[in-house]
CSV table of C-alpha atoms and ligand atoms in Angstrom, one decimal:
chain,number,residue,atom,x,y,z
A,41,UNK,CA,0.0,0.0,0.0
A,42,UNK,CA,2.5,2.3,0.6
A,43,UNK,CA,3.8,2.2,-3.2
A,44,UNK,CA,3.4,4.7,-5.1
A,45,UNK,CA,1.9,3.2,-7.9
A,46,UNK,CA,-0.8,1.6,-6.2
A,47,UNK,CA,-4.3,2.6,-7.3
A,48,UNK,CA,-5.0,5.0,-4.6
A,49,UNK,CA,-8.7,4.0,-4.4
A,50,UNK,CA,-7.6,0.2,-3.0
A,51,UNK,CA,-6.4,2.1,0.8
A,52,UNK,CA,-9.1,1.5,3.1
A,53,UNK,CA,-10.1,4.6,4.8
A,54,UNK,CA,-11.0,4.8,8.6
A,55,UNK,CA,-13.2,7.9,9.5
A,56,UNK,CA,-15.6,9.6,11.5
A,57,UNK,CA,-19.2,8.5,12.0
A,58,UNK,CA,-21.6,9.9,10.2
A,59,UNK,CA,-21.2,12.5,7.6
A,60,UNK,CA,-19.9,16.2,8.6
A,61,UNK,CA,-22.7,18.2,8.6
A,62,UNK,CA,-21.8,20.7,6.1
A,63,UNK,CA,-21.8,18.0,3.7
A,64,UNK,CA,-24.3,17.5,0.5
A,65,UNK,CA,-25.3,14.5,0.2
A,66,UNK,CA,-25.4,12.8,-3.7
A,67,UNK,CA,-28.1,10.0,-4.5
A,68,UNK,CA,-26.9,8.0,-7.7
A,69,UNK,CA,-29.9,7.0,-10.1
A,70,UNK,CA,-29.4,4.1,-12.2
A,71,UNK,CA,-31.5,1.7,-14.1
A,72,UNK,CA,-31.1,0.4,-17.4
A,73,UNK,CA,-32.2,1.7,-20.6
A,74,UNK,CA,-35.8,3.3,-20.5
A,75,UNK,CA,-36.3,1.8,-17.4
A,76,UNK,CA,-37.6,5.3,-16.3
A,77,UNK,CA,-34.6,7.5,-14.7
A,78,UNK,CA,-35.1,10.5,-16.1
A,79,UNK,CA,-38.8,9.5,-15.6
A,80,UNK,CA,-38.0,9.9,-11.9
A,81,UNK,CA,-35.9,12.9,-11.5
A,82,UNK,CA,-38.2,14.8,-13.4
A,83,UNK,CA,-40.8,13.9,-10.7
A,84,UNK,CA,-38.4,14.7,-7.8
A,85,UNK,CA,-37.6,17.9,-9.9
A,86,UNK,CA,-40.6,19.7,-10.1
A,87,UNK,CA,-42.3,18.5,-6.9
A,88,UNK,CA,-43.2,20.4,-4.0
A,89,UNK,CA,-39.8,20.3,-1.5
A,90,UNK,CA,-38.3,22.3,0.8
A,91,UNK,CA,-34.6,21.0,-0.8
A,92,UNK,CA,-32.7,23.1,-3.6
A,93,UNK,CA,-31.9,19.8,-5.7
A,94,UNK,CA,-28.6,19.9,-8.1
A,95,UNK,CA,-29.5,17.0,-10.8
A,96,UNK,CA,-26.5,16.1,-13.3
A,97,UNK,CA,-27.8,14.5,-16.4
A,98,UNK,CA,-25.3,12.4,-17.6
A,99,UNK,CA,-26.3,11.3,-21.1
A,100,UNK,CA,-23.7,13.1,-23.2
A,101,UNK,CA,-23.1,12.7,-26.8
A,102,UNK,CA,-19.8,12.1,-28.8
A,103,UNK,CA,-16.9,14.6,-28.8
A,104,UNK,CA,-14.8,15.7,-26.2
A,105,UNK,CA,-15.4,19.0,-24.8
A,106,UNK,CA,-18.6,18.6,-23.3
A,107,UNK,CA,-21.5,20.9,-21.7
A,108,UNK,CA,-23.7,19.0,-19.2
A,109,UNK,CA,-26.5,20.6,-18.0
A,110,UNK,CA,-27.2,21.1,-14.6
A,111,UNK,CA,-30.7,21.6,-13.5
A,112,UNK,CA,-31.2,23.2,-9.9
A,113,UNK,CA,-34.6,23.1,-8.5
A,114,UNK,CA,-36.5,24.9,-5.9
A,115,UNK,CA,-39.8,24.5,-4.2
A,116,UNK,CA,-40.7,23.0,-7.5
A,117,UNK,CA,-39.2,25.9,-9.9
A,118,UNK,CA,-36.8,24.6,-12.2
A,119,UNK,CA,-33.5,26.6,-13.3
A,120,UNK,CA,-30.7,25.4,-15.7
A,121,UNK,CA,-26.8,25.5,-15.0
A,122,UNK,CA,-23.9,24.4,-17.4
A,123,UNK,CA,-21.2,22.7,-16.6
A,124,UNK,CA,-18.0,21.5,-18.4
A,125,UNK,CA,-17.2,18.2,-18.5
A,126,UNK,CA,-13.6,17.9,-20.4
A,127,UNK,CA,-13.2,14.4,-20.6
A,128,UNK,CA,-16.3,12.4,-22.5
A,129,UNK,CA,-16.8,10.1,-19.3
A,130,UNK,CA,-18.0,11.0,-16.3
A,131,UNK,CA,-16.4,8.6,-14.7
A,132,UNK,CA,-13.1,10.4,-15.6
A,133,UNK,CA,-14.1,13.8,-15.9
A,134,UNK,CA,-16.4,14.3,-12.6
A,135,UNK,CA,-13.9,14.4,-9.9
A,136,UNK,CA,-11.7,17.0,-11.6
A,137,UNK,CA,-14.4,19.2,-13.1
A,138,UNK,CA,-18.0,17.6,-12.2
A,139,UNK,CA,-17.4,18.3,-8.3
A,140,UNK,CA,-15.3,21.5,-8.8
A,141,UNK,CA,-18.2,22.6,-11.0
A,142,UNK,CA,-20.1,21.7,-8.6
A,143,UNK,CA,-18.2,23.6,-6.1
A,144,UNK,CA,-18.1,27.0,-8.1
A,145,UNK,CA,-21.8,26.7,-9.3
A,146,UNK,CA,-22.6,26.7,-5.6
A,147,UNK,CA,-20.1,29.2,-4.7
A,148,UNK,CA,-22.2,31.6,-7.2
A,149,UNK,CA,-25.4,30.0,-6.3
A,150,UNK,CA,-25.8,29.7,-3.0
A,151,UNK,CA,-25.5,25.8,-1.6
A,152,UNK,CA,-27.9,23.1,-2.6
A,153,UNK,CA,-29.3,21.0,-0.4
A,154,UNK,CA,-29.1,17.7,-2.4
A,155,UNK,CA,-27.4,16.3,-5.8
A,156,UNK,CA,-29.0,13.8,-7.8
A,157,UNK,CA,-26.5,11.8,-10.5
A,158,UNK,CA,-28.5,9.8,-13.2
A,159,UNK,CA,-26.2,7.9,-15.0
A,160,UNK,CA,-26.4,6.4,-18.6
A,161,UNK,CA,-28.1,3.2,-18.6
A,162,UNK,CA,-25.5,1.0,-19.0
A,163,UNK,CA,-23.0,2.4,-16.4
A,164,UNK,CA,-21.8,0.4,-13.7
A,165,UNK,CA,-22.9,2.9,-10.7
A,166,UNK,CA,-20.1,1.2,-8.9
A,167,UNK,CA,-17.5,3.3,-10.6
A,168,UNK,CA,-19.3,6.1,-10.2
A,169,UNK,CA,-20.4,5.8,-6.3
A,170,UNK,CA,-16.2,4.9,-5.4
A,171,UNK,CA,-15.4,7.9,-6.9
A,172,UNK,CA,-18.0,10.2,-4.5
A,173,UNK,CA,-17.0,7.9,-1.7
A,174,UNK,CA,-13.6,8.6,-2.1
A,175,UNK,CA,-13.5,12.0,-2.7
A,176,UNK,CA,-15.8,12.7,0.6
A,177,UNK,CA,-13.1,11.2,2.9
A,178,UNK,CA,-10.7,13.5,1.1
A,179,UNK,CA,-12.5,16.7,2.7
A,180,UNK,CA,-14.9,17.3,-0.1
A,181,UNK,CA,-18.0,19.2,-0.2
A,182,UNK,CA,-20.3,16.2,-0.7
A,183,UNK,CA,-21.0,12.5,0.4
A,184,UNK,CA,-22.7,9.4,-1.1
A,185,UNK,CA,-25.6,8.8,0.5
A,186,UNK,CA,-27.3,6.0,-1.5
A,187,UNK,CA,-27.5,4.3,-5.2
A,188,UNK,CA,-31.2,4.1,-6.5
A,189,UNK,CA,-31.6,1.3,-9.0
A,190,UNK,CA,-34.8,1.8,-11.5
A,191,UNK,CA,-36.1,-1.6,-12.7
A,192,UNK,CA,-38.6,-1.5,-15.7
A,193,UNK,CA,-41.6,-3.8,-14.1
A,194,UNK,CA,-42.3,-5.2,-17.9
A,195,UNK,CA,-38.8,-5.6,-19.3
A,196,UNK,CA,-36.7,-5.6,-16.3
A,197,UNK,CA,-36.6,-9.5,-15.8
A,198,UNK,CA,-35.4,-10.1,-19.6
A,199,UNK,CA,-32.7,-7.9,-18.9
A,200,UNK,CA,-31.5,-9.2,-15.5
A,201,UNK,CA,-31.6,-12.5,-17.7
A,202,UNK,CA,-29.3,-11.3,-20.4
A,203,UNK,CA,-26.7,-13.3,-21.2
A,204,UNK,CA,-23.2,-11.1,-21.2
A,205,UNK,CA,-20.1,-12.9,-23.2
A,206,UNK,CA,-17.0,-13.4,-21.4
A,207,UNK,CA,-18.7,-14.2,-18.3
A,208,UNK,CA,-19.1,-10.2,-17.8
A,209,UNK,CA,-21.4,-9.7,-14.8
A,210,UNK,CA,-24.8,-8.3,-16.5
A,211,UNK,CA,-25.0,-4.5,-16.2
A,212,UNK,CA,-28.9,-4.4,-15.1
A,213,UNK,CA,-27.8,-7.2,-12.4
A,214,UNK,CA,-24.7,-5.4,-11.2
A,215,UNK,CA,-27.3,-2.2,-10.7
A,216,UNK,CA,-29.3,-4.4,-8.3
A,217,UNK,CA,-26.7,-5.8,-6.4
A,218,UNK,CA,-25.1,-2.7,-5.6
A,219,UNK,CA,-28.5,-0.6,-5.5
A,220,UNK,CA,-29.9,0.5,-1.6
A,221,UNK,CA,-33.3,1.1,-3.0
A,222,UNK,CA,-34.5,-0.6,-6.3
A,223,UNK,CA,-38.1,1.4,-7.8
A,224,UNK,CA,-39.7,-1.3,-9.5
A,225,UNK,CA,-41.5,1.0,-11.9
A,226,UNK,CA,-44.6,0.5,-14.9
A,227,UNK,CA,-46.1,-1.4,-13.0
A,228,UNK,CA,-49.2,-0.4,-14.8
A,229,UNK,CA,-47.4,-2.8,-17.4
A,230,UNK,CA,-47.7,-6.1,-15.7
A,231,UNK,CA,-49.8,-8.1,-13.6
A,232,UNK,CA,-49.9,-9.3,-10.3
A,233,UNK,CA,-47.8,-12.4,-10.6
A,234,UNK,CA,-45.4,-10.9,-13.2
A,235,UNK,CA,-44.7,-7.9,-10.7
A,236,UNK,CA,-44.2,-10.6,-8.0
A,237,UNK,CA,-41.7,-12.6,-10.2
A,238,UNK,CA,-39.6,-9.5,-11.0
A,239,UNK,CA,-39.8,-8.5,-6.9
A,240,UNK,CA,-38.9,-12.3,-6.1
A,241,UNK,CA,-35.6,-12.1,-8.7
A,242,UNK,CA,-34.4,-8.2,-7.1
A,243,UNK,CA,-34.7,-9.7,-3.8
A,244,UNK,CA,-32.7,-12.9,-4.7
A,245,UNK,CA,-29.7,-10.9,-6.3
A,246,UNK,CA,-29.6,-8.1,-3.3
A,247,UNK,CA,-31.0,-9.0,-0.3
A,248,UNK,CA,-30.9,-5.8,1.5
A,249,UNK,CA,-32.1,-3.6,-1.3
A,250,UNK,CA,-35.7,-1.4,-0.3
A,251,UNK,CA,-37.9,-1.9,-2.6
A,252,UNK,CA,-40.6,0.2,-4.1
A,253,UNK,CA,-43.5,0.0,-6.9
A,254,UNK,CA,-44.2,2.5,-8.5
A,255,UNK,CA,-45.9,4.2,-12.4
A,256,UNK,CA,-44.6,7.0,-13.3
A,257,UNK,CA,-41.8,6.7,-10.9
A,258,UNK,CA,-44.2,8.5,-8.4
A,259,UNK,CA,-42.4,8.1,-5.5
A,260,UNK,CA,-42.3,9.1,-2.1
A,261,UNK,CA,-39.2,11.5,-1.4
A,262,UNK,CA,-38.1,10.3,1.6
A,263,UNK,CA,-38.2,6.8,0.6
A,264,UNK,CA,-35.4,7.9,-1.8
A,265,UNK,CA,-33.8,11.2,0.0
A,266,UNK,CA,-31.5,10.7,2.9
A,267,UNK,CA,-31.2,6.9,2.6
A,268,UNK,CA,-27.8,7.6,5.0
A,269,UNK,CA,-26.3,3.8,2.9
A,270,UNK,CA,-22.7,4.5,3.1
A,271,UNK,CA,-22.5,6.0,6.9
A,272,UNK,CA,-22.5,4.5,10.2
A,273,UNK,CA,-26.5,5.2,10.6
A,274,UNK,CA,-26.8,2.0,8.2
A,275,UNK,CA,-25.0,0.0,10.7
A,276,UNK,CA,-28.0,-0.1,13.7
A,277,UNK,CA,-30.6,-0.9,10.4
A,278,UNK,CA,-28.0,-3.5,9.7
A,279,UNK,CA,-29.3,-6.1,11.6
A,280,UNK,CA,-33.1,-5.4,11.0
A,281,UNK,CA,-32.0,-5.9,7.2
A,282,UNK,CA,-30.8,-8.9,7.5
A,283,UNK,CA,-34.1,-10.5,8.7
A,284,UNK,CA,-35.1,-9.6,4.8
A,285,UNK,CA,-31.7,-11.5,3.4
A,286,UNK,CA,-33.6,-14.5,4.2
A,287,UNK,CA,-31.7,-17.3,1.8
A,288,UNK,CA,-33.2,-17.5,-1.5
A,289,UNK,CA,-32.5,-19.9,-4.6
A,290,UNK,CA,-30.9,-18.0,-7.3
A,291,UNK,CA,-33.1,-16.9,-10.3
A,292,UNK,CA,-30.9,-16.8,-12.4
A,293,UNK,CA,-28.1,-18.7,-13.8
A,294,UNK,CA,-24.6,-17.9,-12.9
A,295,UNK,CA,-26.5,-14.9,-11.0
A,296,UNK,CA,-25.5,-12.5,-8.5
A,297,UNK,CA,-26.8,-13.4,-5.2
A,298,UNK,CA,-26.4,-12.3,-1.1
A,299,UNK,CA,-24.4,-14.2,0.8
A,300,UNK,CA,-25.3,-13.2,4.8
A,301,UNK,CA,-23.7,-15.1,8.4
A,302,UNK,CA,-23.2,-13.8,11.6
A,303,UNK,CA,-20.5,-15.2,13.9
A,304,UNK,CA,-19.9,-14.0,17.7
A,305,UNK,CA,-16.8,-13.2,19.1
A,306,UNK,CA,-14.1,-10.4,18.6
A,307,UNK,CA,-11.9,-10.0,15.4
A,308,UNK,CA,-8.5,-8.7,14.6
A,309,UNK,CA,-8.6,-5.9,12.5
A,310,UNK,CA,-5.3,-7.0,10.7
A,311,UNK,CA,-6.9,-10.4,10.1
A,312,UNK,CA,-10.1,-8.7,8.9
A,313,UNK,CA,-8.1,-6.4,6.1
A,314,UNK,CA,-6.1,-9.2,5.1
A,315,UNK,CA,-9.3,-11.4,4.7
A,316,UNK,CA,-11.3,-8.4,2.9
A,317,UNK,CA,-8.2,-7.7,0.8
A,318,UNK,CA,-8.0,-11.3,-0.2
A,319,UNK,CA,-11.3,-11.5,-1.4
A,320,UNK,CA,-11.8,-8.4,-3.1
A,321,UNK,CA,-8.2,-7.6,-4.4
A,322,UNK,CA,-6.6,-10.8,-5.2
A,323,UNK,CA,-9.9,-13.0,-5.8
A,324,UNK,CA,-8.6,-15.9,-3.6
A,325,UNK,CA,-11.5,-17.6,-2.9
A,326,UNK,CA,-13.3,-19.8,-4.6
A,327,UNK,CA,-16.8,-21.6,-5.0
A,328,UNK,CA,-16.8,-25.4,-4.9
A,329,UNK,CA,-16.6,-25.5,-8.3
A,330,UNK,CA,-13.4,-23.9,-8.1
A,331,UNK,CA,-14.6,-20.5,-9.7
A,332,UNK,CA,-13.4,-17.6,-8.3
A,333,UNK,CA,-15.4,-15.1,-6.1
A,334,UNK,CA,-16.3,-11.7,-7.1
A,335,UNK,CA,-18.1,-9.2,-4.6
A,336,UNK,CA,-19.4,-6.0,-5.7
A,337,UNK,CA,-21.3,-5.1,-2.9
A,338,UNK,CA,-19.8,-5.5,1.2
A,339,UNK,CA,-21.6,-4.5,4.3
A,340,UNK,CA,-21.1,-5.4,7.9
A,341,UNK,CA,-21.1,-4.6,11.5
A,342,UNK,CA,-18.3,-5.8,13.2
A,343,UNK,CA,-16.3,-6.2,16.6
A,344,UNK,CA,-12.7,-5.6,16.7
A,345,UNK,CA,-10.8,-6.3,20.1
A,346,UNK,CA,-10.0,-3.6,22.2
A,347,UNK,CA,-12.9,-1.7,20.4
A,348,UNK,CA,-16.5,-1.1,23.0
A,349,UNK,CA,-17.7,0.4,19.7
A,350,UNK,CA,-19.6,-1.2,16.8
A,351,UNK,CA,-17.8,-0.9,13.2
A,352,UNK,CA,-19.1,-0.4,10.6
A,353,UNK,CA,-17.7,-2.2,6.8
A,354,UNK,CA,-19.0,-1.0,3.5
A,355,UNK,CA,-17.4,-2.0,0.4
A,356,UNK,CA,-18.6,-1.3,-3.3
A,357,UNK,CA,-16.2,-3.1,-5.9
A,358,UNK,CA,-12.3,-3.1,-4.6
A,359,UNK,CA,-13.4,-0.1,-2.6
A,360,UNK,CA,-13.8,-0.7,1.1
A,361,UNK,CA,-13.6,1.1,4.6
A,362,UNK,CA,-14.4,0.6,8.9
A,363,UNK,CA,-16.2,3.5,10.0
A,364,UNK,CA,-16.6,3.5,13.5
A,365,UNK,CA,-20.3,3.9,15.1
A,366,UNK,CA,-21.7,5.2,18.0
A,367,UNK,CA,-23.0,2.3,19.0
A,368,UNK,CA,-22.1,0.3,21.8
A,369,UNK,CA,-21.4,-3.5,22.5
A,370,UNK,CA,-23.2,-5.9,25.1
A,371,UNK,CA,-20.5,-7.9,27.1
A,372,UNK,CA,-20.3,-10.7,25.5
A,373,UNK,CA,-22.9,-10.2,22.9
A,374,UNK,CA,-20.4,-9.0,19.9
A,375,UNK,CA,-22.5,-10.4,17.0
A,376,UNK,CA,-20.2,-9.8,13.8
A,377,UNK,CA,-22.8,-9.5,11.0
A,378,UNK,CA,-21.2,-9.6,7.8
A,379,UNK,CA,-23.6,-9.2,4.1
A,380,UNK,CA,-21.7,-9.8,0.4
A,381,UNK,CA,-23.8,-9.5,-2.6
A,382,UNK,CA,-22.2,-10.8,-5.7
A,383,UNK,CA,-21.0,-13.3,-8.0
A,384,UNK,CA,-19.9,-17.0,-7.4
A,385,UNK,CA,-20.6,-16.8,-3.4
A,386,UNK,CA,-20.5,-19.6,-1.3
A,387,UNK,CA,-21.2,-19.2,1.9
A,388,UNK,CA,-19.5,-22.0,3.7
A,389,UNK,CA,-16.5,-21.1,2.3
A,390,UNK,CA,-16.6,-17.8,3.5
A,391,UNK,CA,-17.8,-18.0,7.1
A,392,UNK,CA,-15.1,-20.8,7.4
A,393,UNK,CA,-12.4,-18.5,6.5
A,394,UNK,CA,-13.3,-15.9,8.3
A,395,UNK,CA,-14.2,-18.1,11.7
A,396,UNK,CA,-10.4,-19.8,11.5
A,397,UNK,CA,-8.4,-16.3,10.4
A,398,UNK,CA,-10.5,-13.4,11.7
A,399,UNK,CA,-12.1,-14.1,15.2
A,400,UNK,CA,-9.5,-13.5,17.9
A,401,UNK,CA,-12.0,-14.2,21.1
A,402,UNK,CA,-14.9,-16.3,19.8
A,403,UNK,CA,-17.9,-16.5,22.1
A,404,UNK,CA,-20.8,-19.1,22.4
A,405,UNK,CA,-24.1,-16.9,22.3
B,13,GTP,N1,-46.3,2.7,-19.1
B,13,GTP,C1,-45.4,3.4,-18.4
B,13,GTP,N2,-44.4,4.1,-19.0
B,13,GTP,C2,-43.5,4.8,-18.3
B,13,GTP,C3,-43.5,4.7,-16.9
B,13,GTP,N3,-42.5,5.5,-16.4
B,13,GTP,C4,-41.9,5.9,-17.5
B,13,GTP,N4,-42.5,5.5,-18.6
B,13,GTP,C5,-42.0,5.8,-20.0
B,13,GTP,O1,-40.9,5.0,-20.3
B,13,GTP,C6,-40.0,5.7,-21.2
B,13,GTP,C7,-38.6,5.8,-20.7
B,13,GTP,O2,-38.6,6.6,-19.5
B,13,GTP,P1,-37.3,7.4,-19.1
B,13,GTP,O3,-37.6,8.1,-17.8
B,13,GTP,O4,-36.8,8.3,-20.2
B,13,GTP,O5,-36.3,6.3,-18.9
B,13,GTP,P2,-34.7,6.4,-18.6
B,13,GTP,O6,-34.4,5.3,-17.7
B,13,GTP,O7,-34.3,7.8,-18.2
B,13,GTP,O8,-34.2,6.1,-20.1
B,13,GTP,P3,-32.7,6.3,-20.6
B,13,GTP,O9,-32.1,7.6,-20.1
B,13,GTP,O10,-32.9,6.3,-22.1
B,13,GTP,O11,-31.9,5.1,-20.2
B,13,GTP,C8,-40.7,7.0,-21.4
B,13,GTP,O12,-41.4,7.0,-22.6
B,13,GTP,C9,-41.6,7.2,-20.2
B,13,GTP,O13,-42.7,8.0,-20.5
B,13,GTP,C10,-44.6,4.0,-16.2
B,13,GTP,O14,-44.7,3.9,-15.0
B,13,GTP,N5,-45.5,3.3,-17.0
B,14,ZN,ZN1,-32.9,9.1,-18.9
């Protein structure tokens, strides 16, 4: 880690509970094609609110030298911004000029209370979220606060059940996994059992995930505002969660699924790196069909010796970090739960490793 060549993004971070509180937070949209993004943030847009919302419309053309706009709304008035994006990609281009934009358009502005990302249909919202998450803990202006996955009721299952070549993870399946709230919307388009069928298959690939119906993306704003994902206030809704991660069959062949144990006792937080880093940086592990393990979405409340407080672990691709909550532990009630959503899990294999190489002080509950 301490080489210099070393993707920067791969050093785990520790920080403070809790976002600062001068901090914006950023909602990423995503959803396949036409599954009804823009839908939605034109309904968050121009409904009544007491938040001046920043939206970044990220469906640029060819070229290079770019103009987004930027559309700011207020109690339901609508104004425009520009902003230059240098780079085609906003994966690239955002954390140079999106957030200094950003930054200067507020500056001029006033501050807004809340940015909304919609990214193109077929982005992994992965890239995109590590970059915010990153760039919070480096003293930014704003933090990830959740991913917000738009499934199309009526075509949504076809394309979870694309086939990608290569063995490339499905893009409308890698939005699930790593989505906190997934708005099944149309629902006008299907029936009863077909809505249930595409509920059943979200909740099989991402066990956390809220979920929501909706037409028209009609939606209720704090059901997607303020969804606090990436922070330690997820870690106390952690367990509650869980109870939803019930085990289900995969749907879906060679699908992504949630993987979920809990194991009591205390762990080494050098054991827990090196087990994390394993996993998701050097792919050690392996189903029992000897293919390799891939994990695109970590969560976990944790117990490290010597620590009375709860920890938090989020991870979203090789991006991961402990946060440190205010919560407390019961004497001898330190219930590690740990959640990975992804590709290729097995479950025994996992809680295994992590009960012979990461619990320091086990304890019988
Ligand atoms: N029947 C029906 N149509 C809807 C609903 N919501 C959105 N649509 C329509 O679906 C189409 C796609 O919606 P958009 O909001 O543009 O979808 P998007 O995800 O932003 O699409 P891209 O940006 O192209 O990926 C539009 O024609 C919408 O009017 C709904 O609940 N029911
Ligand atoms: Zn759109």
């Amino acid at each position: 880690m301490e080489d210099e060549d070393d993707c920067p993004e791969l050093v785990p971070i520790s920080a403070q509970p809790g976002p600062p509180a001068q901090q914006i937070p950023v909602t990423i949209i995503t959803g396949y094609l036409g599954a009804g993004k823009t839908t939605l943030l034109n309904f968050i847009l121009t409904e009544q609110h007491n938040k001046r919302i920043a939206v970044i419309l990220n469906e640029f053309g060819e070229g290079s030298a770019l103009e987004k706009s930027l559309a700011v709304s207020q109690a339901g008035e609508l104004y425009e911004e520009w902003l230059e994006l240098r780079n085609g990609c906003l994966c690239c281009s955002v954390k140079d000029n999106g957030l200094k934009a950003i930054e200067n358009l507020m500056e001029k502005k006033g501050k807004f209370d809340y940015i909304l990302l919609e990214t193109t249909g077929l982005a992994d919202p992965g890239a995109v979220a590590s970059m915010f998450w990153v760039d919070a803990e480096l003293g930014s202006d704003v933090y990830l606060d959740g991913i917000v996955t738009v499934i199309d009721a009526k075509y949504g299952l076809q394309q979870l059940n694309e086939d990608k070549a290569n063995g490339l993870v499905n893009e409308a399946a890698r939005q699930i996994a790593l989505a906190d709230l997934t708005i099944i919307n149309k629902t006008d388009l299907v029936n009863k059992e077909e809505l249930n069928q595409v509920r059943d298959t979200v909740r099989s690939i991402n066990g956390l995930v809220k979920i929501v119906e909706t037409q028209r993306a009609r939606v209720d704003l704090s059901e997607v505002l303020d969804l606090h994902s990436f922070d330690s206030m997820d870690g106390a809704k952690l367990a509650e969660k869980l109870e939803l991660a019930k085990p289900m069959r995969p749907h879906l062949d060679k699908s992504i699924l949630t993987v979920t144990f809990e194991v009591a006792g205390e762990l080494s937080e050098d054991a827990l790196n090196a087990f994390i880093q394993d996993l998701l940086w050097e792919k050690k592990f392996c189903n029992k069909d000897g293919e390799p393990m891939t994990v695109i979405r970590l969560k976990g409340v944790v117990s490290f010796v010597g620590k009375a407080h709860q920890v938090m672990v989020q991870g979203v691709h090789e991006l991961y970090e402990f946060n440190e909550t205010p919560q407390l532990w019961e004497e001898n009630l330190h219930v590690n739960r740990l959640v990975f959503i992804g590709r290729n899990l097995d479950k025994d294999v996992l809680q295994d490793h992590f009960v012979s190489t990461v619990v320091l002080k086990a304890e019988t509950p």
